[in-house]
Coordinates of C-alpha atoms in Angstrom, one line a residue:
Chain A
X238 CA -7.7 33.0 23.6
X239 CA -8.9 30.8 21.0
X240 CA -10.1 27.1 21.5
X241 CA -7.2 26.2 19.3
X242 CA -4.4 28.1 20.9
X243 CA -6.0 26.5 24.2
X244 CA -5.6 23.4 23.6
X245 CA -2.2 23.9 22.0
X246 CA -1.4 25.5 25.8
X247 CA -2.6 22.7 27.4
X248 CA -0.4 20.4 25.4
X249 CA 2.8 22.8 25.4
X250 CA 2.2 23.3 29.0
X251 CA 2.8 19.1 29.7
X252 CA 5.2 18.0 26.6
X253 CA 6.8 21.9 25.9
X254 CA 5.5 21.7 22.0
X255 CA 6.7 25.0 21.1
X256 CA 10.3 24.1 22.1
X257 CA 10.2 21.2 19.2
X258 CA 8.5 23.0 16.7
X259 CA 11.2 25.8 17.4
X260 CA 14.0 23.0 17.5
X261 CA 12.5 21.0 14.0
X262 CA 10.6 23.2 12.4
X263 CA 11.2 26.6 12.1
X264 CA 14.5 26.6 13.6
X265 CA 15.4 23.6 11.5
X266 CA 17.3 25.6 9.1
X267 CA 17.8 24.1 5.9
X268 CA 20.5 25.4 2.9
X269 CA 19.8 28.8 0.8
X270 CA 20.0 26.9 -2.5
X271 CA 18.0 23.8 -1.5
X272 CA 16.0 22.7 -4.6
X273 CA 12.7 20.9 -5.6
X274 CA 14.6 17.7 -5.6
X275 CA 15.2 17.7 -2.3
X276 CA 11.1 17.6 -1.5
X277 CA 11.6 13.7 -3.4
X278 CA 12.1 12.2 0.2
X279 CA 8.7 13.8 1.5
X280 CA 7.0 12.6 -1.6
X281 CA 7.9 9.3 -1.1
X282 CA 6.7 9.0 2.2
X283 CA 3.5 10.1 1.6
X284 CA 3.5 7.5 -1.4
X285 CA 4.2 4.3 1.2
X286 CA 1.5 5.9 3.4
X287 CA -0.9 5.8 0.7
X288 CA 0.3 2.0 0.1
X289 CA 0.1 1.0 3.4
X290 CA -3.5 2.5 3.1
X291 CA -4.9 1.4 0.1
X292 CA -3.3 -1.9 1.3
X293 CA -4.8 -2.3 4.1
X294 CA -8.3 -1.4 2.5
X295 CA -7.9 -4.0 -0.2
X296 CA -7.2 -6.8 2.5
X297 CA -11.2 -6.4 3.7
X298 CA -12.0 -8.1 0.7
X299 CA -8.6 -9.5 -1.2
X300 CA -8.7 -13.5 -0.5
X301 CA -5.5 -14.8 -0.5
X302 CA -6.3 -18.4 -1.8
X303 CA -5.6 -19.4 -5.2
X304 CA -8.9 -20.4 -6.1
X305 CA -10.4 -16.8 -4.5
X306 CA -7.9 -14.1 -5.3
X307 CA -9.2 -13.2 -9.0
X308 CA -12.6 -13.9 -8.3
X309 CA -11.8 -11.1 -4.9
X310 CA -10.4 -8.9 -7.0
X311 CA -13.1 -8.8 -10.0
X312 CA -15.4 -8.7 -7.1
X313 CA -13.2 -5.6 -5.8
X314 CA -13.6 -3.9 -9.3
X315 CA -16.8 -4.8 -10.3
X316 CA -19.1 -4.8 -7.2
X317 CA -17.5 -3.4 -4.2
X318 CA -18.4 0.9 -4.4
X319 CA -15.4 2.7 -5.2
X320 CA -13.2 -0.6 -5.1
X321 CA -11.8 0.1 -8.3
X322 CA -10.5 3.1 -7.1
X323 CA -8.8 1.6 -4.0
X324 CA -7.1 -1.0 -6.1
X325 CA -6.2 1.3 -9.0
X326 CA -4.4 3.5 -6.1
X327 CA -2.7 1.0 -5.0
X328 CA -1.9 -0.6 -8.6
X329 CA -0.6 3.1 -9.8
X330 CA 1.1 3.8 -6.6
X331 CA 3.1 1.2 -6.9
X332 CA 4.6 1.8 -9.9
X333 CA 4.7 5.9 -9.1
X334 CA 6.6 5.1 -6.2
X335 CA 9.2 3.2 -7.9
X336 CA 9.9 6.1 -10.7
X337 CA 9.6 8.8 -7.8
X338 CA 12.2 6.7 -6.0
X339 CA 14.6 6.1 -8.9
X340 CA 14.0 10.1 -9.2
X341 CA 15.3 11.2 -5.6
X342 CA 18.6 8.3 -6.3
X343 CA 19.0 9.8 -9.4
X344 CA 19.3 13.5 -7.8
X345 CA 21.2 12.3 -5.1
X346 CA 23.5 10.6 -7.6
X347 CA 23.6 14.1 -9.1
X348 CA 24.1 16.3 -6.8
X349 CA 26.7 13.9 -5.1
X350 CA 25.1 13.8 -1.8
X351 CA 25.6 10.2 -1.3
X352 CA 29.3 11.0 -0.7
X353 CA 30.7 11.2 2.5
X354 CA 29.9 10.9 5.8
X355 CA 26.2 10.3 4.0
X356 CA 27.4 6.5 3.2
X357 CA 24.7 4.9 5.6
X358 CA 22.0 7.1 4.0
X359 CA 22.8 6.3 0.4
X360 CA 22.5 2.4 1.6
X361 CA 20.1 2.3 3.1
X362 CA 18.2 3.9 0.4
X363 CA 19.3 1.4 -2.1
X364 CA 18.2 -1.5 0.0
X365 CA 14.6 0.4 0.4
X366 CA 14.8 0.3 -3.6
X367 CA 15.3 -3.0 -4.0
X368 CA 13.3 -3.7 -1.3
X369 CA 10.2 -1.5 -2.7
X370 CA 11.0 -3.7 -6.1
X371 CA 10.6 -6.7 -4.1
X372 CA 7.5 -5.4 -2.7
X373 CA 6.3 -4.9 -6.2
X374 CA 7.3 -8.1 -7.4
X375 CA 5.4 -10.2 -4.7
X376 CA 2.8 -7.7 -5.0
X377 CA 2.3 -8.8 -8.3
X378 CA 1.0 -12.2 -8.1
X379 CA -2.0 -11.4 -5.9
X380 CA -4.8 -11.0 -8.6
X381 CA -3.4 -14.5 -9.4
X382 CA -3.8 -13.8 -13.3
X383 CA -3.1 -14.7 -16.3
X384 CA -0.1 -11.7 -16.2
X385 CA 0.5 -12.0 -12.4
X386 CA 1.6 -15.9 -12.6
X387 CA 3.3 -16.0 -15.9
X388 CA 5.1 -12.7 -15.2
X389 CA 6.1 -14.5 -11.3
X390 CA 7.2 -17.4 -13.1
X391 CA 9.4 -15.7 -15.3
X392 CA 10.6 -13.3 -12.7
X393 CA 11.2 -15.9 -10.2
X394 CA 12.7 -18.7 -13.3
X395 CA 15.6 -15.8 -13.6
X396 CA 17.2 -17.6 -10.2
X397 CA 18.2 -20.9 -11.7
X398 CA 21.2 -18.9 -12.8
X399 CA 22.3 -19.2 -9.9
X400 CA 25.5 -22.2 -9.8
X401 CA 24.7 -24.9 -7.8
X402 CA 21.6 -23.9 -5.5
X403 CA 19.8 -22.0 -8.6
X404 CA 17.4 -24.5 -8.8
X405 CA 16.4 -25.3 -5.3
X406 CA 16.8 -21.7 -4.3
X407 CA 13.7 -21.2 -7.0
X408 CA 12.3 -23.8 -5.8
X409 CA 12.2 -22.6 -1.8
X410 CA 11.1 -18.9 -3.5
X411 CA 8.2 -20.9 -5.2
X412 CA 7.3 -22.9 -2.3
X413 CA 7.2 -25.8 -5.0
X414 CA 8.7 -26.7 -8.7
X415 CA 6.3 -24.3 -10.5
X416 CA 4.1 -20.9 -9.2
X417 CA 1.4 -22.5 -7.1
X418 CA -1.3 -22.1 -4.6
X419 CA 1.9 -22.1 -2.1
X420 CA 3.9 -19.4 -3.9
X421 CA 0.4 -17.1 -3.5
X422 CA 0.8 -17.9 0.3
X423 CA 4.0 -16.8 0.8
X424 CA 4.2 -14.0 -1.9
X425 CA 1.2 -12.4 0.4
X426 CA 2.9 -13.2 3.5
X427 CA 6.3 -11.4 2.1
X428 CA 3.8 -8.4 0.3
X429 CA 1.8 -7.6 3.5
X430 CA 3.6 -8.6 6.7
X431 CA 7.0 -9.1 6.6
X432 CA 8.4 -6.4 3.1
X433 CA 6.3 -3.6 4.8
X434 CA 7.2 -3.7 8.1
X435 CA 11.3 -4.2 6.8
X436 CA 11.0 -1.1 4.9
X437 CA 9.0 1.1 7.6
X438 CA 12.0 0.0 9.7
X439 CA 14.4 0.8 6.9
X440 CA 12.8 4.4 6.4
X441 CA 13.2 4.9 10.2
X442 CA 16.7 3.9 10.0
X443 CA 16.9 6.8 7.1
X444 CA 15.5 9.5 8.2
X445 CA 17.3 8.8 11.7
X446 CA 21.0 9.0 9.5
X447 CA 19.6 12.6 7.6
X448 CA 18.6 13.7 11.3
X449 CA 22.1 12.9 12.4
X450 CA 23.9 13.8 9.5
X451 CA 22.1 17.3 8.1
X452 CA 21.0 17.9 5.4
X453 CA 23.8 18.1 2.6
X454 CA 24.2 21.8 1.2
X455 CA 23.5 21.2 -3.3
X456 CA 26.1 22.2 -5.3
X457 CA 24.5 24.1 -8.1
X458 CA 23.9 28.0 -7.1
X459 CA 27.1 27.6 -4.0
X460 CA 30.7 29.0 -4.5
X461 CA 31.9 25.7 -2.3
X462 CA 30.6 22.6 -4.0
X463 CA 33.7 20.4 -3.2
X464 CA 32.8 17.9 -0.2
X465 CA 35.3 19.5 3.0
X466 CA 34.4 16.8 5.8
X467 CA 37.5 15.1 6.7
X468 CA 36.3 12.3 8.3
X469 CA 38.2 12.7 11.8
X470 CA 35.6 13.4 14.2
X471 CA 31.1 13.2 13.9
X472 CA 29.7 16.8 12.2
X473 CA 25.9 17.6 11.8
X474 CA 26.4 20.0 9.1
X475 CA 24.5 23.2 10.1
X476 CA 23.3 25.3 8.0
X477 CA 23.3 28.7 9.5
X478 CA 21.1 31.6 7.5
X479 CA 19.6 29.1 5.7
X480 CA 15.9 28.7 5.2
X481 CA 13.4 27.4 7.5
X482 CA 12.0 24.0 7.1
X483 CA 8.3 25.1 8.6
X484 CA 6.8 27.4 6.5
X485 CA 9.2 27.5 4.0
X486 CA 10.3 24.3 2.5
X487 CA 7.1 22.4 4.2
X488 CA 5.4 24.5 0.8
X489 CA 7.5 23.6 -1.3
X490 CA 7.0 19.5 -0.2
X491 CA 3.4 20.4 -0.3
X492 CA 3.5 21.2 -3.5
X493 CA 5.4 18.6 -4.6
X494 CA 3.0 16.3 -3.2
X495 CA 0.6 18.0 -4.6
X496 CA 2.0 17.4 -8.3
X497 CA 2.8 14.3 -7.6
X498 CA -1.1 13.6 -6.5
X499 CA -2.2 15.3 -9.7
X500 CA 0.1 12.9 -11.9
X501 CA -1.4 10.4 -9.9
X502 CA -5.3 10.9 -10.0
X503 CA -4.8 12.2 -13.5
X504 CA -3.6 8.5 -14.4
X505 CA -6.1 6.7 -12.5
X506 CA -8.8 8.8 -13.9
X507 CA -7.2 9.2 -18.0
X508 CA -5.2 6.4 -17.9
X509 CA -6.6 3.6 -15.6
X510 CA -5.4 0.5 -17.8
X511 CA -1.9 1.8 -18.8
X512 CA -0.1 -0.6 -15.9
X513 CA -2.3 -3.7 -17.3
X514 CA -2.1 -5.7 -20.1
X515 CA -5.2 -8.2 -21.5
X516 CA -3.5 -10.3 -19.5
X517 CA -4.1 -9.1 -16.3
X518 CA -7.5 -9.4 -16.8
X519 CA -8.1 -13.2 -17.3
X520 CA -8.2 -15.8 -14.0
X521 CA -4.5 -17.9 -14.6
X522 CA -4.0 -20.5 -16.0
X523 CA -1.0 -22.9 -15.4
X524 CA -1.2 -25.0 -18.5
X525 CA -1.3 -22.1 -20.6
X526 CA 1.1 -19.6 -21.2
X527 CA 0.2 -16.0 -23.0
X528 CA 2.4 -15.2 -25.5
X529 CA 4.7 -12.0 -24.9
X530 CA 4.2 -12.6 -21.5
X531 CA 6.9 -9.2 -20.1
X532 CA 7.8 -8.5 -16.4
X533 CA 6.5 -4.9 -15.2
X534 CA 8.9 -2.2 -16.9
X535 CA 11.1 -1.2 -14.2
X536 CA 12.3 -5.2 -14.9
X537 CA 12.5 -4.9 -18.3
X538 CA 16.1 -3.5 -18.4
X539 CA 16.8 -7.2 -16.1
X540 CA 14.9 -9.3 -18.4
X541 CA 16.8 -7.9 -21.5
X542 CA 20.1 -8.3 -20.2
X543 CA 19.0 -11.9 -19.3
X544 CA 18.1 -12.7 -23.0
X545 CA 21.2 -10.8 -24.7
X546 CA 23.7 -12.9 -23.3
X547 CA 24.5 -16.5 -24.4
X548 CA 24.2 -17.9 -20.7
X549 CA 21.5 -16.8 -17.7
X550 CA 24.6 -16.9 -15.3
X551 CA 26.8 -14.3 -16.9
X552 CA 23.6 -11.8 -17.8
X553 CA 22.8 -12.4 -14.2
X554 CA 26.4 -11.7 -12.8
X555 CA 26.2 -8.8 -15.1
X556 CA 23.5 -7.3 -13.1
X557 CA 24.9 -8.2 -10.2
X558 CA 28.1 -6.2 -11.0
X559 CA 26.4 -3.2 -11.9
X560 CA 23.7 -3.5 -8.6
X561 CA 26.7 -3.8 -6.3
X562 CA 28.3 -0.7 -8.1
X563 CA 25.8 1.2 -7.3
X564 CA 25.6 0.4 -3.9
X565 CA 29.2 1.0 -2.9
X566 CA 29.0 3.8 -4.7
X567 CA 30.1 6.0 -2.3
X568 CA 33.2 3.8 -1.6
X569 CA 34.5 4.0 -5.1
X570 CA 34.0 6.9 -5.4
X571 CA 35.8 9.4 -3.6
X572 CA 36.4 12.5 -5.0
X573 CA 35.7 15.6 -3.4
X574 CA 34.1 17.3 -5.9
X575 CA 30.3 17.0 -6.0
X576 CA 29.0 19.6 -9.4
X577 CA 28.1 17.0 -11.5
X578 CA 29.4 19.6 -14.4
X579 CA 32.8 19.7 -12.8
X580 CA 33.1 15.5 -12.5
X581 CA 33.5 14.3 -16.4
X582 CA 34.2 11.1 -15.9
X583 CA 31.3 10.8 -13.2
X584 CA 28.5 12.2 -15.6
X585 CA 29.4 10.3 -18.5
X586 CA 29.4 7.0 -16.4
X587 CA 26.2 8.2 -15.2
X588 CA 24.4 9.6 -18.3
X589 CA 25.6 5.9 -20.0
X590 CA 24.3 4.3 -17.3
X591 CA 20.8 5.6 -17.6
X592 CA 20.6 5.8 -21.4
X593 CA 21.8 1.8 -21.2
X594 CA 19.0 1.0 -18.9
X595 CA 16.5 3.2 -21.3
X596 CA 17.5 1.4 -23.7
X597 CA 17.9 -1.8 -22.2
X598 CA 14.3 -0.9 -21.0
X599 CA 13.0 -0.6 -24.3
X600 CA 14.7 -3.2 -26.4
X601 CA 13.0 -5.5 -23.7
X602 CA 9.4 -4.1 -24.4
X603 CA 9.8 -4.2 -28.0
X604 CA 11.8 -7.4 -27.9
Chain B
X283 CA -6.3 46.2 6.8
X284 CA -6.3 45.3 2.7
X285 CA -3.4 42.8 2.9
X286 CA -5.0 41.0 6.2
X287 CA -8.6 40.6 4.2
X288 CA -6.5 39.2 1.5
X289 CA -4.6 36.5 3.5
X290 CA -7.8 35.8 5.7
X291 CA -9.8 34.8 2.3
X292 CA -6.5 33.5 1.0
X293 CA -6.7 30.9 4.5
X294 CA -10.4 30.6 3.9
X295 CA -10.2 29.4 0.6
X296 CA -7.1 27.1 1.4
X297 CA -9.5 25.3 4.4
X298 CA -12.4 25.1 2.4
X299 CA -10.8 23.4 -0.3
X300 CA -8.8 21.3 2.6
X301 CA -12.6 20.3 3.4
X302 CA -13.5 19.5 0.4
X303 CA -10.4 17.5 -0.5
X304 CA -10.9 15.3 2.6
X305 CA -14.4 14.9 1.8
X306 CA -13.8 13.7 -1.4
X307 CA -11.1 10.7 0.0
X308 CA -14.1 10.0 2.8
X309 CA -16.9 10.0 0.9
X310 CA -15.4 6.5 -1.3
X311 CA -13.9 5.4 1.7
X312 CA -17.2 5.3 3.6
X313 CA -18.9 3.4 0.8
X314 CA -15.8 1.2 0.3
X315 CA -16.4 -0.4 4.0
X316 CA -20.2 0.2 4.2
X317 CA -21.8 -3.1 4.3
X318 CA -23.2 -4.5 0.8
X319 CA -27.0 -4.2 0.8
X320 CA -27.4 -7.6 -1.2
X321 CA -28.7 -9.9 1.1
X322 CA -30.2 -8.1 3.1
X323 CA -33.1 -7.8 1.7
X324 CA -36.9 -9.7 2.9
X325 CA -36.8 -12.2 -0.1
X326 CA -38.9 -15.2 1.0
X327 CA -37.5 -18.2 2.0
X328 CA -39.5 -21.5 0.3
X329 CA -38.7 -25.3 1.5
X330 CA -40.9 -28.0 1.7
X331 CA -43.3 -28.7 4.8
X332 CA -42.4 -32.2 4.9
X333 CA -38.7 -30.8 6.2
X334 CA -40.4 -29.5 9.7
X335 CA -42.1 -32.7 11.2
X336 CA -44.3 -31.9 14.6
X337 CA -41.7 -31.4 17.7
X338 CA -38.6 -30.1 15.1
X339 CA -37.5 -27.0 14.0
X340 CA -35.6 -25.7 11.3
X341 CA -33.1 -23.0 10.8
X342 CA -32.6 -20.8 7.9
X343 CA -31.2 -17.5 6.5
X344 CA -33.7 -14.3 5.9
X345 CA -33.1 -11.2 5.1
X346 CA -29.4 -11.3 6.3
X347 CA -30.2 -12.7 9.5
X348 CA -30.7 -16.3 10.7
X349 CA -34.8 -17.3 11.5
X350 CA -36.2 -20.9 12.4
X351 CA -39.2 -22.5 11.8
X352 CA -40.9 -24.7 14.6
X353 CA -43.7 -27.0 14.2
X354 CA -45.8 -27.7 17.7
X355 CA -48.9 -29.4 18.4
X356 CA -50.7 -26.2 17.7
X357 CA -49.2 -25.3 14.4
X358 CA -46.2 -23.7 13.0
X359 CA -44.0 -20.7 13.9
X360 CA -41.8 -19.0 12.3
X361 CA -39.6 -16.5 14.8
X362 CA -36.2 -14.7 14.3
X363 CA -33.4 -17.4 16.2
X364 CA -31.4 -14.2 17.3
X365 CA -31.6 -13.5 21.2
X366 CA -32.3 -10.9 22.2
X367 CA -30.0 -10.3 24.9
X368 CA -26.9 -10.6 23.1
X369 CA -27.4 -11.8 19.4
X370 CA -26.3 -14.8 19.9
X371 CA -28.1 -17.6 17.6
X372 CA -30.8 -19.5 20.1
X373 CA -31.0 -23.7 19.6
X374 CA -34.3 -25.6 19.4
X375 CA -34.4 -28.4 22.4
X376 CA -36.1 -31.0 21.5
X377 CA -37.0 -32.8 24.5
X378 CA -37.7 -29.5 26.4
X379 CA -39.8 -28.1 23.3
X380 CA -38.4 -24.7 24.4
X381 CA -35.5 -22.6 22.8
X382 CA -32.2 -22.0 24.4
X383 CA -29.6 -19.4 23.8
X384 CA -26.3 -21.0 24.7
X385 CA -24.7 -17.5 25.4
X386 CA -26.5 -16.5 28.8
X387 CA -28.6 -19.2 29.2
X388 CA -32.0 -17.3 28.1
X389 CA -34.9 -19.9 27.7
X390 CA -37.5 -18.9 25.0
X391 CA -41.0 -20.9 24.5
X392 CA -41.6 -22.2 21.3
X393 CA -44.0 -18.9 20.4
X394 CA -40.7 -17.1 21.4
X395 CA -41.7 -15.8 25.0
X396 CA -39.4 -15.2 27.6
X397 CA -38.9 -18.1 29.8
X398 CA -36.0 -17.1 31.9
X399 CA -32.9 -15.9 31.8
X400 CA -31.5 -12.7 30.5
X401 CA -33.6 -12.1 27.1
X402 CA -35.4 -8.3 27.4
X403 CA -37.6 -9.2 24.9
X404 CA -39.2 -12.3 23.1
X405 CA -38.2 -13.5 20.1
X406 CA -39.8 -11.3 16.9
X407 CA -42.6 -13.1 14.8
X408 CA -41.5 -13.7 11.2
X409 CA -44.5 -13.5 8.8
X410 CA -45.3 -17.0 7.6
X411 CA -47.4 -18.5 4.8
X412 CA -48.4 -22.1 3.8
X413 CA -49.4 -23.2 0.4
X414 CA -49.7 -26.5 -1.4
X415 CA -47.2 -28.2 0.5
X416 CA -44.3 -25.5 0.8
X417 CA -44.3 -23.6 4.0
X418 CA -43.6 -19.7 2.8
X419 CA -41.3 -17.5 5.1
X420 CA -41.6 -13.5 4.5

């Protein structure tokens, strides 16, 4: 007997291993005609890892004082070995992980998976979104330049809309009139402590319902694609003479992750200044503004909408409207059928929607 | 026999490059946290001799520790201030004319010898030079 398979003994002997890698892994059967899509969910998890990671190795020598945090983070770049990469991870990451993420809504939109009984797991991955754009957003103001504060100010402006509490509610997010030492203090507070620990709790909560729930069964390549749960009584939806998660599909998440990594380094090492402006790259300066001065681009589509209508409060009840659509999307809409081919009406609402927000997207980095 | 060599150089190749992949992410992450070698160097410390009057010491930093300079009846010494028992940073007594390390309680002499207390050792000799005035350390 190998060392290995000894110590795997010794272990299966006290906590009965081979019973839960029988129970989730090999004999956690998965459907016949899962796709590459599905692998999205692994992806991102190995994403926040790499966050939490990179995060945690920028905080050795990130000083969160207004007066420190651009000279830490030139000193990060410039002096510290291999600091640039650790920060450009972290830079790139977080943008990667909020496409990836709009990627596995978009195929769960799709393939209709967020319709019943997965309600609770299409929530809860909306409030990770805007949570993970939240992270982003406070994220943002750390280097504390010329790009981080105007770009906060203008993000954070966009609540005066509001009626009534707009301005005090901007003021409370600011921790004073305008950006300041004290917003830096409690942006890094909300970017490091309390957002992280939210969404690890959130992605807990997730993967609990998908453990509960099963894994839904995609409609393209199935005779069945019409949604049969009736809603009486709790179902895990088994999947019987399906495909093993462990080898099988823990390959295909590999390599997934593995092109995902490859997209990644490939930008950090080709394209290491496509997420920063000039901008980001002088100390700020609160009596001058840049000119231009955009949000990061997965804002953009916001920011637009903002500036086409006549008044802040109807282009921000606009987005409101649409955000709450999307959440209770699987309490509109209640159809059966989940082909996206065979739901008209579905796939021109959502082939609009995205071509809006392109363009919406665009118009605002042109604009 | 032909397909097992196959997947056992197949496995081989997928571990070595396993190795390689996590010594690629160690390697930057190693010299990320490794401690920066600027001052750490033995760059010599210069202050006037005026600033150490007979019975005083002073502290200062070398070589990315803390030293002290004391000036007796029979001349002046330059010694490394850590203890060492612990590390902790010893304090000149002026009315004793010894040195005491708050931490344990260790009592040095003013050459750095073990009085009493914990200390193993006495305090190492830091290489000192005077000149027109200036009292050179290192």
């Amino acid at each position: 007997m190998s060392l290995f398979k000894k110590i795997y003994h010794w272990i299966d002997v006290r906590i009965g291993s081979t019973e839960i890698v029988e129970k989730e892994l090999t004999g956690y059967l998965l459907p016949k005609n899962i796709n590459e899509w599905y692998s999205l969910g692994s992806v991102l998890l190995v994403i926040f890892a790499l966050q939490v990671v990179t995060g945690m190795l920028l905080l050795v020598y990130y000083v969160p004082d207004a007066d420190k945090a651009f000279k830490s983070v030139t000193y990060i770049m410039n002096e510290v070995p291999f600091g640039w990469l650790i920060r450009l991870c972290h830079a790139v990451g977080s943008n990667l992980m909020v496409f990836v993420l709009m990627l596995h809504m978009l195929s769960t939109l799709l393939m209709g998976s967020y319709k019943s009984p997965r309600e609770m797991n299409w929530i809860s991955g909306f409030v990770l979104f805007s949570l993970v754009q939240g992270i982003s957003l406070t994220g943002y103001l750390a280097p504390w330049s010329q790009l981080s504060f105007w770009a906060t100010t203008v993000a954070t402006n966009s609540v005066t809309a509001v009626p009534l509490i707009g301005t005090g509610l901007v003021k409370f997010l600011r921790g004073g009139t305008l950006v300041g030492p004290a917003t830096l203090g409690r942006f890094f507070a909300l970017h490091v402590a309390i957002i992280p620990a939210v969404i690890a709790a959130l992605i807990g909560a997730h993967l609990f319902f998908l453990k509960r729930t099963g894994v839904s069964t995609p409609p393209f390549g199935a005779k069945e694609t019409q949604n049969n749960w009736e809603g009486k009584s709790y179902r895990y939806e088994f999947h019987p003479g399906g495909i093993p998660f462990f080898p099988n599909y823990a390959l295909q998440d590999a390599t997934s992750v593995s092109i995902y990594l490859a997209i990644f380094f490939a930008l950090i090492f080709f394209a290491p200044t496509l997420f920063f402006t000039p901008d980001s790259f002088v100390p700020a300066n609160p009596f001058k503004t840049p000119a231009h001065i955009k949000p990061e681009w997965y804002f953009l589509a916001n920011y637009q909408t903002l500036k086409i209508f006549p008044s802040e409060l109807i282009g921000l009840l606009v987005q409101v409207a649409a955000m709450t659509v999307l959440a209770l999307l699987p309490f509109i809409d209640r159809t059966k059928e989940r082909h996206p081919l065979k739901r008209p009406i579905f796939l021109t609402c959502a082939i609009g929607g995205i071509l809006l927000w392109l363009g919406l997207t665009i118009w605002g980095h042109y604009s | 026999m032909e397909t097992q060599s196959r997947r056992k150089f197949l496995g081989s190749c997928l571990v070595g490059t396993a190795i390689a992949a996590v010594a690629a992410a160690l390697y930057p992450l190693y010299r990320y946290l490794a401690p920066s070698q600027s001052g750490t160097g033995t760059a010599k410390v210069t202050f006037a001799a005026t600033e150490v009057p007979e019975g005083e010491a002073k502290f200062f930093e070398y070589a990315g520790s803390t030293g002290v300079v004391v000036r007796t009846k029979g001349g002046l010494i330059a010694l490394s201030a850590v203890c060492t028992h612990l590390g902790c940073i010893v304090q000149w007594e002026k009315d004793k004319q010894d040195f005491l390390c708050p931490c344990h309680a260790g009592r040095y002499t003013p050459e750095g010898t073990v009085i009493s207390g914990p200390p193993p050792r006495p305090l190492p000799k830091l290489p000192l030079t005077q000149a027109e005035g200036k009292i050179i350390i290192g």
